[in-house]
Short mmCIF file of C-alpha atoms in Angstrom, two decimals:
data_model
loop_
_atom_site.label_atom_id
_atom_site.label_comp_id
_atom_site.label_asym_id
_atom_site.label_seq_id
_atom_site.Cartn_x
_atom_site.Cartn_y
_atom_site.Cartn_z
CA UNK A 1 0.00 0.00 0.00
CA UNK A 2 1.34 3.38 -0.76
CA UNK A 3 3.06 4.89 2.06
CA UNK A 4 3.88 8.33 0.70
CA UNK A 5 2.57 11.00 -1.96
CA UNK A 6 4.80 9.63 -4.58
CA UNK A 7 3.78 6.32 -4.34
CA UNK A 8 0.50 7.30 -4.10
CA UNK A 9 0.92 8.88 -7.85
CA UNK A 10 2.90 6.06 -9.45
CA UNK A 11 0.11 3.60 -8.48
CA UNK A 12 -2.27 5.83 -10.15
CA UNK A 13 -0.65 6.17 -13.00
CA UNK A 14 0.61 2.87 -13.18
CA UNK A 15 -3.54 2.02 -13.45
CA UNK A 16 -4.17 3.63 -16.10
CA UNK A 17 -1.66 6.51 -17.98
CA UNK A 18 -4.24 7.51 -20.99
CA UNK A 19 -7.24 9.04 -18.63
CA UNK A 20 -7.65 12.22 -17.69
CA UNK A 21 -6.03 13.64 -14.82
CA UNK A 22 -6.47 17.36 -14.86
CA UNK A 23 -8.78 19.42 -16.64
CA UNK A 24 -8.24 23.53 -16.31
CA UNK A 25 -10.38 25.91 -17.30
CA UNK A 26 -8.97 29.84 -17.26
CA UNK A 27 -11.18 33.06 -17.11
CA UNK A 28 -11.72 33.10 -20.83
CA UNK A 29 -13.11 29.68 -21.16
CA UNK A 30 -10.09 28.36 -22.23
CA UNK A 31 -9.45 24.42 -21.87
CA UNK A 32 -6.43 22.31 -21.09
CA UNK A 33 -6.80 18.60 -20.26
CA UNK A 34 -3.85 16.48 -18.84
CA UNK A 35 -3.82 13.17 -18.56
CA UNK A 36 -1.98 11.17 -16.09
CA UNK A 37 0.28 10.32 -18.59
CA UNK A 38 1.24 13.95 -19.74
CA UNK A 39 0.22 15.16 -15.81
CA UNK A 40 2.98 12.42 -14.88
CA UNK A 41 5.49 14.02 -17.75
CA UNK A 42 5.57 17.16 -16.26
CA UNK A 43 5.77 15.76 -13.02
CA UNK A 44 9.39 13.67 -14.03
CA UNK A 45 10.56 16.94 -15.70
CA UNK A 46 10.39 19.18 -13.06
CA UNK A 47 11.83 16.83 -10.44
CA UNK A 48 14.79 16.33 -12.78
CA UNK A 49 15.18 19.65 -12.39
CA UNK A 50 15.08 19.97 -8.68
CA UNK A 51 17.76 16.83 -8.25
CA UNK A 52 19.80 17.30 -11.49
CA UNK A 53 19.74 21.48 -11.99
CA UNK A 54 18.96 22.73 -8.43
CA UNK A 55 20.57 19.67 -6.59
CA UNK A 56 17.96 19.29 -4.26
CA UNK A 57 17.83 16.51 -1.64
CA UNK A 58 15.24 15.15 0.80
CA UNK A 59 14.37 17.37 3.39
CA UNK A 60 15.46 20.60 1.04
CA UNK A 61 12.48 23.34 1.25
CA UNK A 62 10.63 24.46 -1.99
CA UNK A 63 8.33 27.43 -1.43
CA UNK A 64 5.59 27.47 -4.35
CA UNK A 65 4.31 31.09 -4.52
CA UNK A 66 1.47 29.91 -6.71
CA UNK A 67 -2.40 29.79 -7.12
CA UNK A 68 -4.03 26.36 -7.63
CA UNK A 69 -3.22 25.65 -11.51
CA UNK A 70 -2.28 22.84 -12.79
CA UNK A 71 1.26 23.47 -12.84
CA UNK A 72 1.29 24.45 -8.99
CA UNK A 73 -0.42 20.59 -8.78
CA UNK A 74 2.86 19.45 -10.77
CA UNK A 75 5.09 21.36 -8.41
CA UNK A 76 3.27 19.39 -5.50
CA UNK A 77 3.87 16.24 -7.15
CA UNK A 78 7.46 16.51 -8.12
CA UNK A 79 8.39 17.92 -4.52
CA UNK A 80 6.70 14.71 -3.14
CA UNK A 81 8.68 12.75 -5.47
CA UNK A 82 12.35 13.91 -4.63
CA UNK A 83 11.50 14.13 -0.80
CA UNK A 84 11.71 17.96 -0.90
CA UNK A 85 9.13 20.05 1.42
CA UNK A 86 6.80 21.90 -0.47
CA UNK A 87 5.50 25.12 1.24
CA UNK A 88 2.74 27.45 0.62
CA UNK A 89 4.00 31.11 0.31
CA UNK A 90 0.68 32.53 1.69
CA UNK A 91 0.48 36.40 0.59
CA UNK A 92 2.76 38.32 -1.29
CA UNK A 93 5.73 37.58 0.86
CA UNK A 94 7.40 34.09 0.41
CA UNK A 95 9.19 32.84 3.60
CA UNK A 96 12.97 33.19 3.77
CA UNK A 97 15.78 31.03 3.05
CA UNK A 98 14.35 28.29 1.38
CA UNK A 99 16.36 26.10 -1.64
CA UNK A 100 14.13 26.81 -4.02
CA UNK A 101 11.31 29.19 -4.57
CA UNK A 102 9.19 28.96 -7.79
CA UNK A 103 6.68 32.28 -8.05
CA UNK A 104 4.03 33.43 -10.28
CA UNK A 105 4.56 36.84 -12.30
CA UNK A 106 3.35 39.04 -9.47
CA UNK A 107 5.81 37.57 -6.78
CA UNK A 108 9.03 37.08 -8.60
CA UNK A 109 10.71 39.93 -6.83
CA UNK A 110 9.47 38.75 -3.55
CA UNK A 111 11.05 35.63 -4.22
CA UNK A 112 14.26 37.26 -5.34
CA UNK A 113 14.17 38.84 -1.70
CA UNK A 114 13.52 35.88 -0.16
CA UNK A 115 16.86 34.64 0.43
CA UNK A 116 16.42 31.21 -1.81
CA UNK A 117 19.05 29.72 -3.23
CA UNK A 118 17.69 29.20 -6.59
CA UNK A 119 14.17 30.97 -7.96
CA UNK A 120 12.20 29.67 -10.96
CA UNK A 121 8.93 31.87 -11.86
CA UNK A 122 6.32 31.13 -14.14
CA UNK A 123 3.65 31.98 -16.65
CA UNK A 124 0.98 30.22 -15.91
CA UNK A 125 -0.40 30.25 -19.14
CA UNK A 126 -2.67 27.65 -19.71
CA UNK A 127 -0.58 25.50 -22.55
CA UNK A 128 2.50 26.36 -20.43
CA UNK A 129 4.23 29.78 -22.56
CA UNK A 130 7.35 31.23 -21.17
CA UNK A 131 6.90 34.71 -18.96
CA UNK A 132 6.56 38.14 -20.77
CA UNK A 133 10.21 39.04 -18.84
CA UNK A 134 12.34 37.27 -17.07
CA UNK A 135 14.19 39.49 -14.19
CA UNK A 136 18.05 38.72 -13.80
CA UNK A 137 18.77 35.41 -11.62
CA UNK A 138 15.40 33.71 -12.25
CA UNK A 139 14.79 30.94 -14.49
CA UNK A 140 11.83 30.41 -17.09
CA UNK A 141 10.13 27.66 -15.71
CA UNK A 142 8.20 26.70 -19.14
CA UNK A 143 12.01 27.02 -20.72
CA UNK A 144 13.97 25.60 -18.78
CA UNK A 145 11.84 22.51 -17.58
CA UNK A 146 11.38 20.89 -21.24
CA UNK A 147 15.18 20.29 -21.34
CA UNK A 148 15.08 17.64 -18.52
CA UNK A 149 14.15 14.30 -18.64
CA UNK A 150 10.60 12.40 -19.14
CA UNK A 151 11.08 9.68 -16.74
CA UNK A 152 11.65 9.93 -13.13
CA UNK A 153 11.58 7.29 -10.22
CA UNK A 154 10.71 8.78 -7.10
CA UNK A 155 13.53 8.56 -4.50
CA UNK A 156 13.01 6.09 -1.31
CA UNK A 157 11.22 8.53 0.84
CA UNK A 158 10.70 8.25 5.08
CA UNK A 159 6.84 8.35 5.34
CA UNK A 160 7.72 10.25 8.77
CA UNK A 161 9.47 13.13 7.06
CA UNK A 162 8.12 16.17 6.30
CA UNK A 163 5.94 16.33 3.20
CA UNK A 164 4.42 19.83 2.75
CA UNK A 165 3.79 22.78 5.03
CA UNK A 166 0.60 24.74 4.26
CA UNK A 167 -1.07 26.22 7.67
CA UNK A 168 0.54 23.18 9.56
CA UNK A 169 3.27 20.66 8.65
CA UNK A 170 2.60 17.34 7.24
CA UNK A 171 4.32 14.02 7.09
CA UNK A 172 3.82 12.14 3.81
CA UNK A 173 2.24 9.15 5.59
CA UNK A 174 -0.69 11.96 7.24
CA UNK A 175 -0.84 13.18 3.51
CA UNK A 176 -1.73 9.85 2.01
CA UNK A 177 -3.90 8.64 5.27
CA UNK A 178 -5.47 12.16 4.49
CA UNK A 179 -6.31 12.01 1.19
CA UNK A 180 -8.19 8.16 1.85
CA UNK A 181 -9.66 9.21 4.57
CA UNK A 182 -10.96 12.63 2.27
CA UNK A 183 -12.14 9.71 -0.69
CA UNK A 184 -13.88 7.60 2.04
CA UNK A 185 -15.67 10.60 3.98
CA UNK A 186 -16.89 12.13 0.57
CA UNK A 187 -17.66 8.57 -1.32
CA UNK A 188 -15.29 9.43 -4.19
CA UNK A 189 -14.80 6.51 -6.38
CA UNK A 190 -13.05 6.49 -9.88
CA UNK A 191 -16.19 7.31 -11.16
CA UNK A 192 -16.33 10.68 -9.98
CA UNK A 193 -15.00 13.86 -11.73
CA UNK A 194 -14.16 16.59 -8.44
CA UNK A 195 -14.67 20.24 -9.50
CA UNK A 196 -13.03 23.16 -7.82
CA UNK A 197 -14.51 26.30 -8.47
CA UNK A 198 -12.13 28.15 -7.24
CA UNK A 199 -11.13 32.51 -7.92
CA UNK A 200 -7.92 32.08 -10.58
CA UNK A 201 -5.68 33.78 -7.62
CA UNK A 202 -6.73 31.10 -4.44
CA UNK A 203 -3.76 30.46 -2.75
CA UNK A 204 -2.45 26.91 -2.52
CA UNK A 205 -4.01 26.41 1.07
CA UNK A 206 -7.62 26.41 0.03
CA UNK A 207 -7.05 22.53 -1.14
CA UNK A 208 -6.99 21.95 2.80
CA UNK A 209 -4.50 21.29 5.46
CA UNK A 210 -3.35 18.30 3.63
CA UNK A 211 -3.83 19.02 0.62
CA UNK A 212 -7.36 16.74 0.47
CA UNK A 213 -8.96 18.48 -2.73
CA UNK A 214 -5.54 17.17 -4.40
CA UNK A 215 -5.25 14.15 -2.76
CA UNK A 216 -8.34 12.48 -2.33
CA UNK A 217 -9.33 12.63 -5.62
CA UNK A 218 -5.82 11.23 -6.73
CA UNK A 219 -6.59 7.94 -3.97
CA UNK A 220 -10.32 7.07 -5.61
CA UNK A 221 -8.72 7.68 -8.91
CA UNK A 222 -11.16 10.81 -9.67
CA UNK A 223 -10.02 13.11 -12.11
CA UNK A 224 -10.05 17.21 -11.04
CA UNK A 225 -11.71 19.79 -13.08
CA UNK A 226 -10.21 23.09 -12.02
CA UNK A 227 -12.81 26.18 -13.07
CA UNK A 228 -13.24 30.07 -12.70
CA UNK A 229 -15.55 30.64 -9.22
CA UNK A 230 -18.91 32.63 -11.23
CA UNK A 231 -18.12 36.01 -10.60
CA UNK A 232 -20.13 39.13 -10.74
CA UNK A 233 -21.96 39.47 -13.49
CA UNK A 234 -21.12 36.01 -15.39
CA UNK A 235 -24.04 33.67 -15.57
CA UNK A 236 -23.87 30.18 -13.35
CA UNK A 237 -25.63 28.36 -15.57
CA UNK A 238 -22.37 28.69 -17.98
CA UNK A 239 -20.56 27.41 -14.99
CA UNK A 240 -22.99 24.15 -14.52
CA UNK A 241 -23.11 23.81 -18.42
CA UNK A 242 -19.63 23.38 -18.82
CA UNK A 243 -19.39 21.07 -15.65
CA UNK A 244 -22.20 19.18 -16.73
CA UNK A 245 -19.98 18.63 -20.51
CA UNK A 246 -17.21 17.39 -18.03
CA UNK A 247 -19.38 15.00 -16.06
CA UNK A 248 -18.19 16.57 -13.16
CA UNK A 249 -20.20 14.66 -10.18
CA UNK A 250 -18.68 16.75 -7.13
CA UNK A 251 -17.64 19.97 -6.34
CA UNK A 252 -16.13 22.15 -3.82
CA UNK A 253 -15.22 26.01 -3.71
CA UNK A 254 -13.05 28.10 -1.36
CA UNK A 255 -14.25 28.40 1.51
CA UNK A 256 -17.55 26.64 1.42
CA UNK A 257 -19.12 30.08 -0.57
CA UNK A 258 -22.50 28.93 -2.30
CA UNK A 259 -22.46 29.36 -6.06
CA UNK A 260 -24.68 31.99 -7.23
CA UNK A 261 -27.67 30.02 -8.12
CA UNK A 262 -26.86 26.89 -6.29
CA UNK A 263 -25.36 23.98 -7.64
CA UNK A 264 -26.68 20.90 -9.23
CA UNK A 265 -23.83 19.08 -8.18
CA UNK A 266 -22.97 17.16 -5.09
CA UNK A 267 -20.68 19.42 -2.84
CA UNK A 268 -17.37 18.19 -0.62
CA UNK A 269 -15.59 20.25 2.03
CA UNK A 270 -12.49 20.19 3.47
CA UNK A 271 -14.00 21.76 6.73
CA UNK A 272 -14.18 20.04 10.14
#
């Protein structure tokens, strides 16, 4: 049985690589779906990166000042799978000192400031383009990550060690028992399709202490649809259209807020 994060992921996509894994949604309506094979790419790239570019070793710290994307998902993963702790930068300061620090456009010079060793910053662009400007001493994610290999086998992490550090720290043996214990409490089977309608700028922490909305649905086997929170003036029934095209069964939002309109769906929270 899988003991850590990591494992958690390879036995996932060891089921079955070709299904969907992630599907994101940006304030235009754009659409990018990954599956766990391409998901899983990403995931071997950038933690070839951490080991063979940044050196990083178990226990190393990797702040991720990011909003829940896809790529801050990958980040997750690939931290999990060198043994690296992944922390939540919560604001627009990132806390100091860490190995590496990986930023969206609006916090690259806080993460220059930080104190980390090495800083990567990113795009976010849906299909993954490279950043308008890059500042002196940061590296283009989206560049710089395609140059490193596609496979990766996750090193032999301790369950007991540190994992991630949102609002409290986490081994990766409380992330995994966690995440079931999310799948069991909200009936999530590999039938289900989790949507989090969430604002584009929600900081890493609102997928729950342990990361739940991430790792639940990666333990039943349920893909994640990531969508746009209806704001003012944009009509739910867009929203529920478009999950309904997804088969999306479940959904959750920051918070617990009620969609304007209510929801047709079945909702999950990470509260209590």
């Amino acid at each position: 049985m899988s003991e850590t994060p990591a494992q958690l992921w390879r036995d996932l996509v060891a089921a079955d690589p070709s299904r969907p894994f992630v599907t994101s949604y940006d304030a235009s309506g754009g659409r990018v779906e990954l599956s766990r094979a391409t998901f899983d790419n990403w995931v071997s790239k950038t933690a070839n990166m951490l080991v063979d570019g940044f050196g990083t070793q178990p226990g190393d710290r990797v702040v991720a000042a990011l909003p829940v994307h896809w790529q801050a998902l990958v980040w997750l993963t690939a931290c999990w799978s060198v043994g690296a702790v992944a922390e939540a930068a919560a604001g627009p300061g990132l806390p100091a000192d860490a190995q590496v620090a990986v930023a969206d456009e609006a916090r690259l010079e806080a993460a220059l400031d930080s104190g980390a060793e090495e800083v990567v910053g990113t795009s976010l662009h849906p299909l993954g383009l490279p950043l308008r400007e890059v500042p002196p001493m940061v590296l283009d994610y989206s560049v710089e990550v395609r140059g490193y290999g596609d496979r990766f086998s996750p090193y032999p992490v301790d369950p007991l060690a540190p994992a991630l550090r949102l609002s409290e720290t986490r081994t990766g043996a409380a992330l995994v028992a966690h995440g079931r214990d999310g799948a069991r409490r909200w009936e999530l089977t590999g039938d289900d399709r989790v949507a989090l309608l969430l604002d584009p700028a929600a900081p890493l922490e609102v997928l729950g202490r342990s990361a739940e909305l991430l790792l639940a649905p990666m333990a039943a086997g349920a893909p994640i649809i990531l969508a746009p929170f209806p704001g003012p003036g944009a009509d739910p029934r867009d929203t529920w259209k478009r999950l309904e095209a997804e088969r999306a069964t479940v959904f959750a939002t920051a918070d617990d807020t009620d969609p304007p309109g209510g929801s047709p769906l079945r909702r999950i929270s990470t509260a209590g």
